[in-house]
Tab-separated table of C-alpha atoms and ligand atoms in Angstrom:
chain	number	residue	atom	x	y	z
A	976	MET	CA	13.490	1.012	-10.112
A	977	LYS	CA	11.906	0.078	-6.761
A	978	ILE	CA	10.949	2.349	-4.055
A	979	VAL	CA	11.417	1.115	-0.562
A	980	LYS	CA	9.951	2.882	2.500
A	981	PHE	CA	10.827	2.464	6.088
A	982	GLY	CA	8.460	3.944	8.689
A	983	GLY	CA	8.887	5.253	12.173
A	984	SER	CA	7.938	1.828	13.515
A	985	ASN	CA	11.119	0.500	11.849
A	986	LEU	CA	13.131	3.065	13.691
A	987	LYS	CA	12.171	2.516	17.352
A	988	LYS	CA	15.405	1.158	18.847
A	989	ARG	CA	19.059	1.433	17.976
A	990	GLU	CA	19.168	-2.252	17.035
A	991	ASP	CA	16.455	-1.685	14.405
A	992	ILE	CA	19.014	-0.014	12.132
A	993	SER	CA	20.856	-3.300	11.633
A	994	LYS	CA	17.617	-4.836	10.227
A	995	LEU	CA	17.183	-1.938	7.899
A	996	VAL	CA	20.757	-2.334	6.652
A	997	LYS	CA	20.202	-6.000	6.054
A	998	VAL	CA	17.013	-5.272	4.015
A	999	ILE	CA	18.659	-2.560	2.042
A	1000	LYS	CA	21.495	-4.909	1.098
A	1001	SER	CA	19.028	-7.388	-0.294
A	1002	TYR	CA	17.841	-4.884	-2.998
A	1003	GLU	CA	19.485	-4.257	-6.325
A	1004	LYS	CA	20.468	-0.768	-7.370
A	1005	PRO	CA	19.296	1.758	-8.369
A	1006	LEU	CA	17.046	2.087	-5.391
A	1007	ILE	CA	15.057	4.855	-3.786
A	1008	ILE	CA	14.563	4.642	-0.085
A	1009	VAL	CA	12.050	6.936	1.536
A	1010	ILE	CA	12.361	7.283	5.304
A	1011	SER	CA	10.165	8.539	8.159
A	1012	ALA	CA	11.360	10.191	11.328
A	1013	LEU	CA	12.660	8.109	14.199
A	1014	TYR	CA	9.787	6.613	16.237
A	1015	GLY	CA	7.884	9.339	18.172
A	1016	MET	CA	10.063	12.294	16.878
A	1017	THR	CA	7.294	14.006	15.009
A	1018	ASP	CA	5.089	13.962	18.129
A	1019	THR	CA	7.997	15.339	20.183
A	1020	ILE	CA	8.580	18.182	17.693
A	1021	LEU	CA	4.910	18.940	17.482
A	1022	SER	CA	4.517	19.149	21.221
A	1023	THR	CA	7.522	21.455	21.350
A	1024	ILE	CA	5.890	23.713	18.706
A	1025	GLU	CA	2.767	23.845	20.844
A	1026	GLN	CA	4.566	24.847	24.023
A	1027	VAL	CA	7.357	27.044	22.754
A	1028	ASN	CA	5.392	30.288	22.911
A	1029	HIS	CA	5.625	30.348	26.675
A	1030	ASN	CA	8.519	27.947	27.241
A	1031	TYR	CA	11.912	29.022	26.057
A	1032	GLU	CA	13.820	26.136	27.667
A	1033	ILE	CA	11.990	23.627	25.622
A	1034	ILE	CA	13.929	24.528	22.537
A	1035	ASP	CA	17.135	23.234	23.925
A	1036	GLU	CA	15.378	20.206	25.365
A	1037	LEU	CA	14.245	19.280	21.883
A	1038	LYS	CA	17.668	19.998	20.494
A	1039	HIS	CA	19.329	17.661	22.981
A	1040	LYS	CA	16.727	14.936	22.437
A	1041	LEU	CA	17.190	15.014	18.642
A	1042	LEU	CA	20.950	15.119	18.843
A	1043	LYS	CA	21.072	12.285	21.376
A	1044	ALA	CA	18.753	9.948	19.447
A	1045	HIS	CA	20.601	10.404	16.165
A	1046	LYS	CA	24.059	10.395	17.684
A	1047	ASP	CA	23.293	7.147	19.586
A	1048	ILE	CA	22.498	5.434	16.317
A	1049	LEU	CA	25.423	6.966	14.470
A	1050	SER	CA	27.947	5.882	17.106
A	1051	ASP	CA	26.987	2.250	16.514
A	1052	TYR	CA	28.444	2.575	13.079
A	1053	LEU	CA	31.083	5.239	13.144
A	1054	PHE	CA	34.444	4.515	14.716
A	1055	GLU	CA	37.082	7.000	13.639
A	1056	ALA	CA	37.337	9.995	15.920
A	1057	GLU	CA	37.647	12.509	13.118
A	1058	GLN	CA	34.706	11.147	11.216
A	1059	ILE	CA	32.526	11.020	14.295
A	1060	GLN	CA	33.392	14.694	14.942
A	1061	LEU	CA	32.614	15.784	11.411
A	1062	THR	CA	29.422	13.927	11.213
A	1063	PHE	CA	28.149	15.169	14.650
A	1064	LYS	CA	29.094	18.732	13.637
A	1065	GLU	CA	26.967	18.390	10.467
A	1066	LEU	CA	24.123	17.033	12.587
A	1067	GLU	CA	24.410	19.893	14.996
A	1068	ASN	CA	24.428	22.438	12.173
A	1069	ARG	CA	21.185	21.035	10.874
A	1070	VAL	CA	19.601	20.956	14.307
A	1071	GLU	CA	20.785	24.569	14.769
A	1072	LEU	CA	18.845	25.590	11.577
A	1073	MET	CA	15.715	24.128	13.127
A	1074	LYS	CA	16.421	25.900	16.352
A	1075	ARG	CA	16.195	29.279	14.523
A	1076	PHE	CA	12.698	28.587	13.454
A	1077	LEU	CA	11.673	27.636	17.019
A	1078	LEU	CA	13.188	30.836	18.378
A	1079	GLY	CA	11.161	32.674	15.797
A	1080	ILE	CA	7.958	31.037	16.949
A	1081	HIS	CA	8.868	31.832	20.576
A	1082	TYR	CA	9.500	35.507	19.918
A	1083	ILE	CA	6.553	36.285	17.663
A	1084	GLY	CA	4.288	34.167	19.849
A	1085	GLU	CA	2.668	32.102	17.079
A	1086	ALA	CA	3.595	29.430	14.550
A	1087	PRO	CA	2.458	30.358	11.053
A	1088	ASP	CA	1.525	27.323	8.910
A	1089	PHE	CA	4.584	27.359	6.807
A	1090	VAL	CA	6.906	27.578	9.799
A	1091	LYS	CA	5.085	24.668	11.508
A	1092	ASP	CA	5.508	22.549	8.363
A	1093	HIS	CA	9.156	23.429	8.083
A	1094	VAL	CA	10.011	22.609	11.720
A	1095	LEU	CA	8.122	19.294	11.559
A	1096	SER	CA	10.081	18.214	8.532
A	1097	TYR	CA	13.274	17.951	10.688
A	1098	GLY	CA	12.294	14.488	11.920
A	1099	GLU	CA	12.730	13.151	8.469
A	1100	ARG	CA	15.648	15.301	7.502
A	1101	LEU	CA	17.611	14.082	10.406
A	1102	SER	CA	16.732	10.384	10.016
A	1103	ALA	CA	17.560	10.512	6.283
A	1104	PHE	CA	20.879	12.164	7.107
A	1105	THR	CA	21.654	9.510	9.652
A	1106	LEU	CA	20.792	6.610	7.429
A	1107	PHE	CA	22.998	8.230	4.624
A	1108	LYS	CA	25.947	8.426	6.951
A	1109	ILE	CA	25.542	4.816	8.107
A	1110	LEU	CA	25.338	3.397	4.600
A	1111	ASN	CA	28.203	5.447	3.563
A	1112	GLN	CA	30.258	4.101	6.341
A	1113	LEU	CA	29.315	0.612	5.227
A	1114	GLN	CA	30.527	1.479	1.722
A	1115	ILE	CA	27.126	1.195	0.163
A	1116	SER	CA	27.168	3.841	-2.473
A	1117	CYS	CA	24.327	6.248	-1.689
A	1118	LYS	CA	23.159	9.825	-1.881
A	1119	GLU	CA	20.799	12.041	0.130
A	1120	ALA	CA	18.069	13.227	-2.118
A	1121	THR	CA	15.755	15.822	-0.664
A	1122	PRO	CA	12.279	16.847	-2.092
A	1123	GLU	CA	13.751	20.304	-2.759
A	1124	GLU	CA	16.543	18.897	-4.902
A	1125	MET	CA	14.319	16.631	-6.914
A	1126	GLY	CA	11.511	19.146	-7.229
A	1127	LEU	CA	8.684	17.248	-5.586
A	1128	LEU	CA	6.117	20.056	-5.771
A	1129	THR	CA	2.814	20.260	-3.956
A	1130	ASP	CA	-0.516	22.022	-4.209
A	1131	GLY	CA	0.614	24.291	-1.280
A	1132	GLU	CA	-2.052	23.248	1.252
A	1133	PHE	CA	-0.119	23.578	4.474
A	1134	SER	CA	0.011	20.502	6.844
A	1135	ASN	CA	-2.018	18.496	4.331
A	1136	ALA	CA	-0.646	18.895	0.837
A	1137	SER	CA	-0.973	16.718	-2.299
A	1138	VAL	CA	1.734	16.322	-4.907
A	1139	ASP	CA	1.314	18.275	-8.111
A	1140	PHE	CA	2.226	15.490	-10.507
A	1141	GLU	CA	2.013	17.652	-13.645
A	1142	GLN	CA	4.761	19.846	-12.265
A	1143	SER	CA	6.764	17.195	-10.544
A	1144	SER	CA	6.727	13.968	-12.511
A	1145	ASP	CA	9.315	14.708	-15.218
A	1146	GLN	CA	11.753	16.522	-13.033
A	1147	VAL	CA	11.611	13.928	-10.310
A	1148	ALA	CA	12.058	11.074	-12.829
A	1149	SER	CA	15.100	12.650	-14.375
A	1150	PHE	CA	16.650	13.405	-11.052
A	1151	PHE	CA	17.254	9.796	-10.227
A	1152	ASN	CA	19.683	8.886	-12.995
A	1153	GLU	CA	22.512	7.156	-11.203
A	1154	GLN	CA	23.097	3.527	-10.301
A	1155	LEU	CA	22.973	4.023	-6.610
A	1156	ILE	CA	20.829	4.197	-3.539
A	1157	TYR	CA	19.022	7.457	-2.959
A	1158	ILE	CA	17.776	8.362	0.563
A	1159	VAL	CA	14.801	10.649	0.583
A	1160	PRO	CA	13.315	12.164	3.683
A	1161	GLY	CA	9.554	11.495	3.500
A	1162	PHE	CA	6.641	13.575	4.780
A	1163	TYR	CA	7.111	16.724	2.753
A	1164	GLY	CA	7.270	18.384	-0.586
A	1165	ILE	CA	7.755	21.949	-1.776
A	1166	SER	CA	4.858	24.355	-2.045
A	1167	PRO	CA	4.422	26.560	-5.229
A	1168	SER	CA	5.986	29.462	-3.281
A	1169	GLY	CA	9.025	27.344	-2.361
A	1170	LYS	CA	8.162	26.507	1.205
A	1171	ILE	CA	8.393	23.168	2.935
A	1172	ASN	CA	4.961	21.584	2.853
A	1173	LEU	CA	3.803	18.442	4.770
A	1174	PHE	CA	1.603	15.721	3.435
A	1175	GLY	CA	-0.224	15.175	6.674
A	1176	ARG	CA	0.533	12.932	9.584
A	1177	GLY	CA	1.798	9.591	8.523
A	1178	GLY	CA	2.478	11.160	5.135
A	1179	SER	CA	5.804	9.389	4.384
A	1180	ASP	CA	3.810	6.557	2.851
A	1181	TYR	CA	2.258	9.053	0.481
A	1182	SER	CA	5.641	10.565	-0.276
A	1183	ALA	CA	6.892	7.138	-1.292
A	1184	ALA	CA	3.805	6.449	-3.430
A	1185	ALA	CA	4.108	9.799	-5.087
A	1186	ILE	CA	7.748	9.281	-5.981
A	1187	ALA	CA	6.937	5.760	-7.165
A	1188	LYS	CA	4.376	7.332	-9.610
A	1189	CYS	CA	6.802	10.012	-10.798
A	1190	VAL	CA	9.541	7.399	-11.669
A	1191	LYS	CA	7.003	4.740	-12.795
A	1192	ALA	CA	8.541	2.383	-10.294
A	1193	GLN	CA	8.441	-1.334	-10.606
A	1194	SER	CA	6.946	-1.601	-7.071
A	1195	LEU	CA	6.559	0.260	-3.839
A	1196	ASP	CA	7.759	-1.867	-0.955
A	1197	LEU	CA	6.572	-0.705	2.469
A	1198	TRP	CA	8.319	-2.074	5.525
A	1199	LYS	CA	6.188	-2.013	8.686
A	1200	ASP	CA	6.232	-3.736	12.020
A	1201	VAL	CA	2.897	-5.587	11.474
A	1202	LYS	CA	2.082	-8.834	9.816
A	1203	GLY	CA	0.465	-7.320	6.768
A	1204	PHE	CA	-3.227	-6.638	6.452
A	1205	LEU	CA	-5.257	-9.016	8.616
A	1206	SER	CA	-8.912	-10.098	8.554
A	1207	ALA	CA	-9.389	-8.095	11.873
A	1208	ASP	CA	-7.363	-6.450	14.610
A	1209	PRO	CA	-5.542	-9.371	16.274
A	1210	LYS	CA	-5.991	-7.696	19.674
A	1211	ILE	CA	-9.694	-8.278	19.367
A	1212	VAL	CA	-9.692	-11.474	17.133
A	1213	PRO	CA	-6.601	-13.477	18.052
A	1214	ASN	CA	-7.130	-15.884	15.170
A	1215	ALA	CA	-7.364	-13.155	12.581
A	1216	TRP	CA	-5.454	-14.157	9.424
A	1217	ASN	CA	-3.354	-12.535	6.848
A	1218	ILE	CA	-4.761	-11.182	3.571
A	1219	LYS	CA	-2.320	-12.046	0.782
A	1220	LYS	CA	-3.869	-9.926	-1.985
A	1221	MET	CA	-6.009	-6.924	-2.028
A	1222	SER	CA	-7.018	-4.175	-4.434
A	1223	TYR	CA	-6.094	-0.510	-3.969
A	1224	GLN	CA	-9.705	0.301	-3.304
A	1225	GLU	CA	-10.076	-2.307	-0.659
A	1226	ALA	CA	-6.848	-1.267	1.081
A	1227	ALA	CA	-7.844	2.367	0.911
A	1228	GLU	CA	-11.207	1.742	2.447
A	1229	LEU	CA	-9.662	-0.313	5.238
A	1230	SER	CA	-7.086	2.370	5.898
A	1231	TYR	CA	-9.677	5.097	5.826
A	1232	PHE	CA	-11.743	3.156	8.330
A	1233	GLY	CA	-9.121	2.618	10.947
A	1234	ALA	CA	-6.618	0.004	9.830
A	1235	GLU	CA	-3.577	2.032	10.866
A	1236	ILE	CA	-1.135	0.272	8.640
A	1237	ILE	CA	-0.773	2.476	5.530
A	1238	HIS	CA	-1.673	6.072	4.996
A	1239	PRO	CA	-5.158	6.054	3.231
A	1240	ARG	CA	-3.883	8.345	0.474
A	1241	ALA	CA	-0.837	6.161	-0.449
A	1242	PHE	CA	-2.893	4.097	-2.928
A	1243	GLU	CA	-4.153	6.904	-5.129
A	1244	PRO	CA	-0.802	7.732	-6.908
A	1245	LEU	CA	-0.181	4.031	-7.656
A	1246	LYS	CA	-3.473	3.254	-9.419
A	1247	ALA	CA	-3.044	4.766	-12.846
A	1248	ASP	CA	0.212	2.901	-13.565
A	1249	ASN	CA	-0.766	-0.159	-11.606
A	1250	ILE	CA	2.402	-0.075	-9.401
A	1251	PRO	CA	1.997	-2.920	-6.893
A	1252	LEU	CA	2.393	-2.107	-3.254
A	1253	ASN	CA	4.126	-4.897	-1.287
A	1254	LEU	CA	3.790	-4.867	2.459
A	1255	PHE	CA	6.694	-6.455	4.432
A	1256	ASN	CA	7.253	-7.108	8.085
A	1257	ILE	CA	10.700	-5.953	9.364
A	1258	ASP	CA	10.344	-8.476	12.225
A	1259	GLY	CA	9.835	-11.360	9.847
A	1260	ASP	CA	12.506	-13.724	8.450
A	1261	LEU	CA	14.867	-11.436	6.694
A	1262	ASP	CA	16.817	-14.325	5.090
A	1263	ASP	CA	13.661	-15.302	3.216
A	1264	ILE	CA	11.929	-12.040	2.324
A	1265	LYS	CA	8.312	-12.274	1.132
A	1266	PRO	CA	5.646	-9.744	1.069
A	1267	LEU	CA	2.722	-10.392	3.436
A	1268	THR	CA	0.175	-8.487	1.509
A	1269	VAL	CA	0.336	-7.423	-2.143
A	1270	ILE	CA	-1.933	-4.496	-3.119
A	1271	SER	CA	-2.586	-3.974	-6.841
A	1272	SER	CA	-5.379	-3.180	-9.205
A	1273	LYS	CA	-6.316	-6.881	-9.365
A	1274	SER	CA	-9.580	-7.347	-7.533
A	1275	VAL	CA	-9.853	-10.825	-6.268
A	1276	LYS	CA	-13.135	-12.076	-4.935
A	1277	THR	CA	-12.668	-14.614	-2.179
A	1278	ASN	CA	-15.210	-17.248	-1.074
A	1279	TYR	CA	-15.966	-15.179	1.946
A	1280	ILE	CA	-16.414	-12.032	-0.183
A	1281	VAL	CA	-15.623	-9.972	2.952
A	1282	LYS	CA	-11.853	-9.869	3.454
A	1283	SER	CA	-11.447	-7.723	6.575
A	1284	CYS	CA	-13.253	-5.907	9.287
A	1285	SER	CA	-11.715	-2.674	10.555
A	1286	TYR	CA	-12.944	-0.118	12.978
A	1287	THR	CA	-12.197	3.432	14.261
A	1288	ASN	CA	-13.200	5.256	17.343
A	1289	ASP	CA	-12.247	8.542	15.870
A	1290	ILE	CA	-15.804	9.292	14.910
A	1291	GLY	CA	-18.742	11.309	16.086
A	1292	ILE	CA	-22.115	12.224	14.639
A	1293	LEU	CA	-23.514	15.638	14.343
A	1294	GLN	CA	-27.244	15.436	13.824
A	1295	LEU	CA	-29.153	18.301	12.352
A	1296	LYS	CA	-32.869	17.862	12.838
A	1297	GLY	CA	-35.760	19.655	11.156
A	1298	PRO	CA	-39.048	18.605	9.691
A	1299	GLY	CA	-38.049	19.418	6.121
A	1300	VAL	CA	-34.332	18.770	5.899
A	1301	GLY	CA	-34.983	16.018	3.326
A	1302	VAL	CA	-36.949	18.288	0.978
A	1303	LYS	CA	-35.630	21.814	1.376
A	1304	PRO	CA	-32.888	22.526	-1.043
A	1305	GLY	CA	-29.653	24.158	-0.043
A	1306	ILE	CA	-29.438	23.105	3.604
A	1307	LEU	CA	-26.658	20.698	3.058
A	1308	ALA	CA	-24.787	23.109	0.893
A	1309	ASP	CA	-24.884	25.831	3.637
A	1310	VAL	CA	-23.745	23.374	6.189
A	1311	THR	CA	-20.941	21.850	4.245
A	1312	ASN	CA	-19.678	25.176	3.027
A	1313	ALA	CA	-19.564	26.557	6.548
A	1314	MET	CA	-17.597	23.503	7.610
A	1315	LYS	CA	-15.173	23.812	4.753
A	1316	MET	CA	-14.530	27.444	5.721
A	1317	GLU	CA	-13.617	26.294	9.304
A	1318	GLY	CA	-11.342	23.541	8.016
A	1319	ILE	CA	-13.621	20.720	9.276
A	1320	ASN	CA	-13.352	17.630	7.287
A	1321	ILE	CA	-16.640	15.667	6.762
A	1322	LYS	CA	-16.107	11.963	6.729
A	1323	SER	CA	-19.565	11.005	5.542
A	1324	VAL	CA	-23.142	12.269	5.272
A	1325	LEU	CA	-26.277	10.421	5.654
A	1326	THR	CA	-29.722	12.071	5.209
A	1327	SER	CA	-33.322	11.201	5.870
A	1328	GLN	CA	-36.456	13.227	5.622
A	1329	THR	CA	-35.963	14.781	9.112
A	1330	ILE	CA	-32.287	14.340	10.102
A	1331	ILE	CA	-28.927	14.956	8.492
A	1332	SER	CA	-26.212	12.927	10.096
A	1333	ILE	CA	-22.771	14.155	9.549
A	1334	LEU	CA	-19.841	11.885	10.498
A	1335	LEU	CA	-16.811	13.823	11.776
A	1336	SER	CA	-13.536	13.107	13.434
A	1337	SER	CA	-13.967	13.318	17.226
A	1338	ALA	CA	-11.588	16.261	17.345
A	1339	ASP	CA	-13.844	18.281	15.125
A	1340	LEU	CA	-17.137	17.429	16.765
A	1341	TYR	CA	-17.470	20.340	19.267
A	1342	GLN	CA	-16.258	22.924	16.855
A	1343	ALA	CA	-18.851	21.737	14.296
A	1344	TYR	CA	-21.606	21.731	16.977
A	1345	GLN	CA	-20.784	25.328	18.014
A	1346	LEU	CA	-20.537	26.382	14.417
A	1347	MET	CA	-24.047	24.986	13.619
A	1348	HIS	CA	-25.418	26.893	16.702
A	1349	ARG	CA	-23.834	30.127	15.496
A	1350	LEU	CA	-25.016	29.709	11.995
A	1351	ASN	CA	-28.648	28.973	12.786
A	1352	VAL	CA	-29.264	27.292	9.350
A	1353	HIS	CA	-32.759	27.774	8.155
A	1354	GLY	CA	-34.870	24.654	8.427
A	1355	ILE	CA	-32.847	23.073	11.190
A	1356	ASN	CA	-34.408	23.345	14.693
A	1357	GLU	CA	-32.244	21.049	16.646
A	1358	VAL	CA	-28.563	20.146	16.652
A	1359	ALA	CA	-27.396	17.042	18.571
A	1360	LEU	CA	-24.228	15.083	19.103
A	1361	LYS	CA	-23.521	11.426	19.314
A	1362	GLU	CA	-20.238	10.419	20.964
A	1363	ASP	CA	-18.697	7.357	22.406
A	1364	ILE	CA	-19.398	5.410	19.208
A	1365	SER	CA	-17.324	3.255	16.982
A	1366	LEU	CA	-17.526	2.678	13.257
A	1367	ILE	CA	-17.043	-0.844	12.096
A	1368	ALA	CA	-16.419	-1.369	8.399
A	1369	ILE	CA	-16.443	-4.601	6.406
A	1370	VAL	CA	-14.435	-4.534	3.209
A	1371	GLY	CA	-14.315	-6.932	0.223
A	1372	GLU	CA	-14.532	-6.970	-3.467
A	1373	GLY	CA	-18.005	-7.985	-4.471
A	1374	LEU	CA	-19.716	-6.991	-1.302
A	1375	ASN	CA	-22.387	-4.956	-3.048
A	1376	ASP	CA	-23.378	-7.448	-5.727
A	1377	THR	CA	-23.542	-10.564	-3.542
A	1378	PRO	CA	-26.825	-11.190	-1.840
A	1379	GLY	CA	-26.977	-11.864	1.864
A	1380	ILE	CA	-24.038	-9.794	3.062
A	1381	ALA	CA	-26.118	-7.247	4.885
A	1382	ALA	CA	-28.239	-10.003	6.434
A	1383	LYS	CA	-25.118	-11.670	7.712
A	1384	LEU	CA	-23.874	-8.411	9.165
A	1385	PHE	CA	-27.117	-7.846	11.035
A	1386	THR	CA	-27.343	-11.445	12.161
A	1387	ALA	CA	-23.825	-11.112	13.589
A	1388	ILE	CA	-24.588	-8.041	15.725
A	1389	SER	CA	-28.126	-9.000	16.641
A	1390	ARG	CA	-26.857	-12.278	17.987
A	1391	LYS	CA	-25.037	-10.117	20.643
A	1392	LYS	CA	-28.089	-7.825	20.996
A	1393	ILE	CA	-26.110	-4.970	19.563
A	1394	ASN	CA	-28.050	-2.182	17.774
A	1395	ALA	CA	-26.569	-0.456	14.799
A	1396	LYS	CA	-27.085	3.303	15.214
A	1397	VAL	CA	-26.141	4.115	11.595
A	1398	VAL	CA	-25.730	1.828	8.634
A	1399	SER	CA	-24.219	2.553	5.293
A	1400	MET	CA	-24.496	0.009	2.505
A	1401	GLY	CA	-24.095	0.332	-1.233
A	1402	VAL	CA	-22.224	3.704	-1.168
A	1403	SER	CA	-18.814	2.140	-1.825
A	1404	ASP	CA	-18.391	-0.932	-4.141
A	1405	VAL	CA	-16.129	-2.589	-1.656
A	1406	ALA	CA	-17.037	-1.358	1.832
A	1407	SER	CA	-20.037	-1.076	4.197
A	1408	TYR	CA	-20.148	0.183	7.642
A	1409	ILE	CA	-22.145	0.332	10.792
A	1410	ILE	CA	-21.867	2.485	13.894
A	1411	VAL	CA	-22.351	1.025	17.294
A	1412	ASP	CA	-21.815	2.073	20.971
A	1413	ALA	CA	-18.109	2.152	21.702
A	1414	GLN	CA	-18.494	-0.322	24.585
A	1415	GLN	CA	-20.080	-2.868	22.166
A	1416	ARG	CA	-17.384	-2.501	19.609
A	1417	ASN	CA	-15.317	-5.612	20.425
A	1418	ASP	CA	-18.265	-7.892	20.820
A	1419	ALA	CA	-19.537	-6.687	17.480
A	1420	ILE	CA	-16.247	-7.285	15.705
A	1421	LYS	CA	-15.793	-10.765	17.204
A	1422	SER	CA	-19.249	-11.758	16.123
A	1423	ILE	CA	-18.913	-10.282	12.589
A	1424	HIS	CA	-15.585	-12.045	12.173
A	1425	GLU	CA	-17.069	-15.336	13.327
A	1426	GLU	CA	-20.107	-14.858	11.037
A	1427	PHE	CA	-18.140	-14.180	7.855
A	1428	PHE	CA	-15.130	-16.290	8.352
A	1429	ASN	CA	-16.008	-19.230	10.361
A	1430	GLU	CA	-15.989	-22.503	8.336
A	1431	LYS	CA	-19.403	-23.437	9.456
A	1432	HIS	CA	-20.893	-20.243	7.969
A	1433	ARG	CA	-19.034	-20.569	4.651
B	2016	LIG	N1	6.927	11.378	10.769
B	2016	LIG	C1	5.645	11.731	10.177
B	2016	LIG	C2	4.574	11.439	11.191
B	2016	LIG	O1	4.823	10.947	12.246
B	2016	LIG	C3	5.428	11.123	8.856
B	2016	LIG	C4	5.400	9.558	8.868
B	2016	LIG	O2	5.842	8.959	9.823
B	2016	LIG	O3	4.992	9.062	7.861
B	2016	LIG	O4	3.439	11.747	10.980
B	2017	MG	MG1	4.673	6.833	10.266
């Protein structure tokens, strides 16, 4: 069995649906399709949740937006009046259910975690329903299959759950027992207490990977609107090229460090059973379908060693300074525990004798800074922030055991007179990163790409 996943980027315009249908027809049955919400819908629902406390009207505004978007798509495929009426009615009923939750938030004045997760799942519920109705109309035998029906259970962490494979695998595998196409809304599973539970933003990739693991799928095919993984962001390096093969670990590091193609956690469920992840471009030639990047456990070393260079601006450094931070035990534990209690995720930690540098998402930086001031950790006498920085990662199998990689990286940036504020080498087997001033990011990336990939430097 194959798992096919279509993301929001495949669901931007009404016309996109015809491409989806063409792709779906090219697969053999049985098939499991995991689908995201229509493009931008999750953001729209989220901003509604954020405003609904003080804005009652916004509930109906959202309702109309959702209904219009899905009805527009449906009306391209449904023609009989009675059928249109029935389908629209069903859609309206579902949206009405969502509305109740929003009314609840409005009246109690806050959105508890589980309610937020529930409401946000509607983007996927409605797109899955819509695709189901369309395929049905086209006489493609298919079925809606929700995470609640199949028993895709989570660990219960609201807004950021993981699948509990021990509880889920068998029941999910035995659920898919017919020779047809199943359409699964991505993005959520069911918490131990039976509540809707999201896998985090962009989490439909993870849904698809988790289901692939449960059913021991032959492959996971992700359809996106990009040309696979590239050697760099083509907006910065126009001649960046496609990477045909990558290991899970390389792809995970690239995704973690900013390549916004696949959810960084989508690789972890695939590893144990070595289920290949094939990346396809929906805007490519659909009469001659070929994956642009294949990700599997095979680690292939290329001549260049480095395969790709990615970056993220979603990074800030919290610096904790004190004469003895490198030698006094317990400081790091106090700091990281306090951050855990506040729900702040630490991306990376680097320590020296006198400074602990904690890499955080930009959104968490001030909260962490204030927390450190409040906490007044023993041994730390100064807390500082570094912002307006970018993290640039180079990724490739063999990076750590090949001499000269670090030298090349530094040659590349020093040629442009760029200073690396932070450097991390040797921590991961396949990735290293540097942090530079945000304004110097593009120059650094161009120079690094040139240094590693240009013929004359080979
Ligand atoms: N619709 C969800 C989001 O926008 C999940 C996904 O697209 O994968 O985060
Ligand atoms: Mg998405």
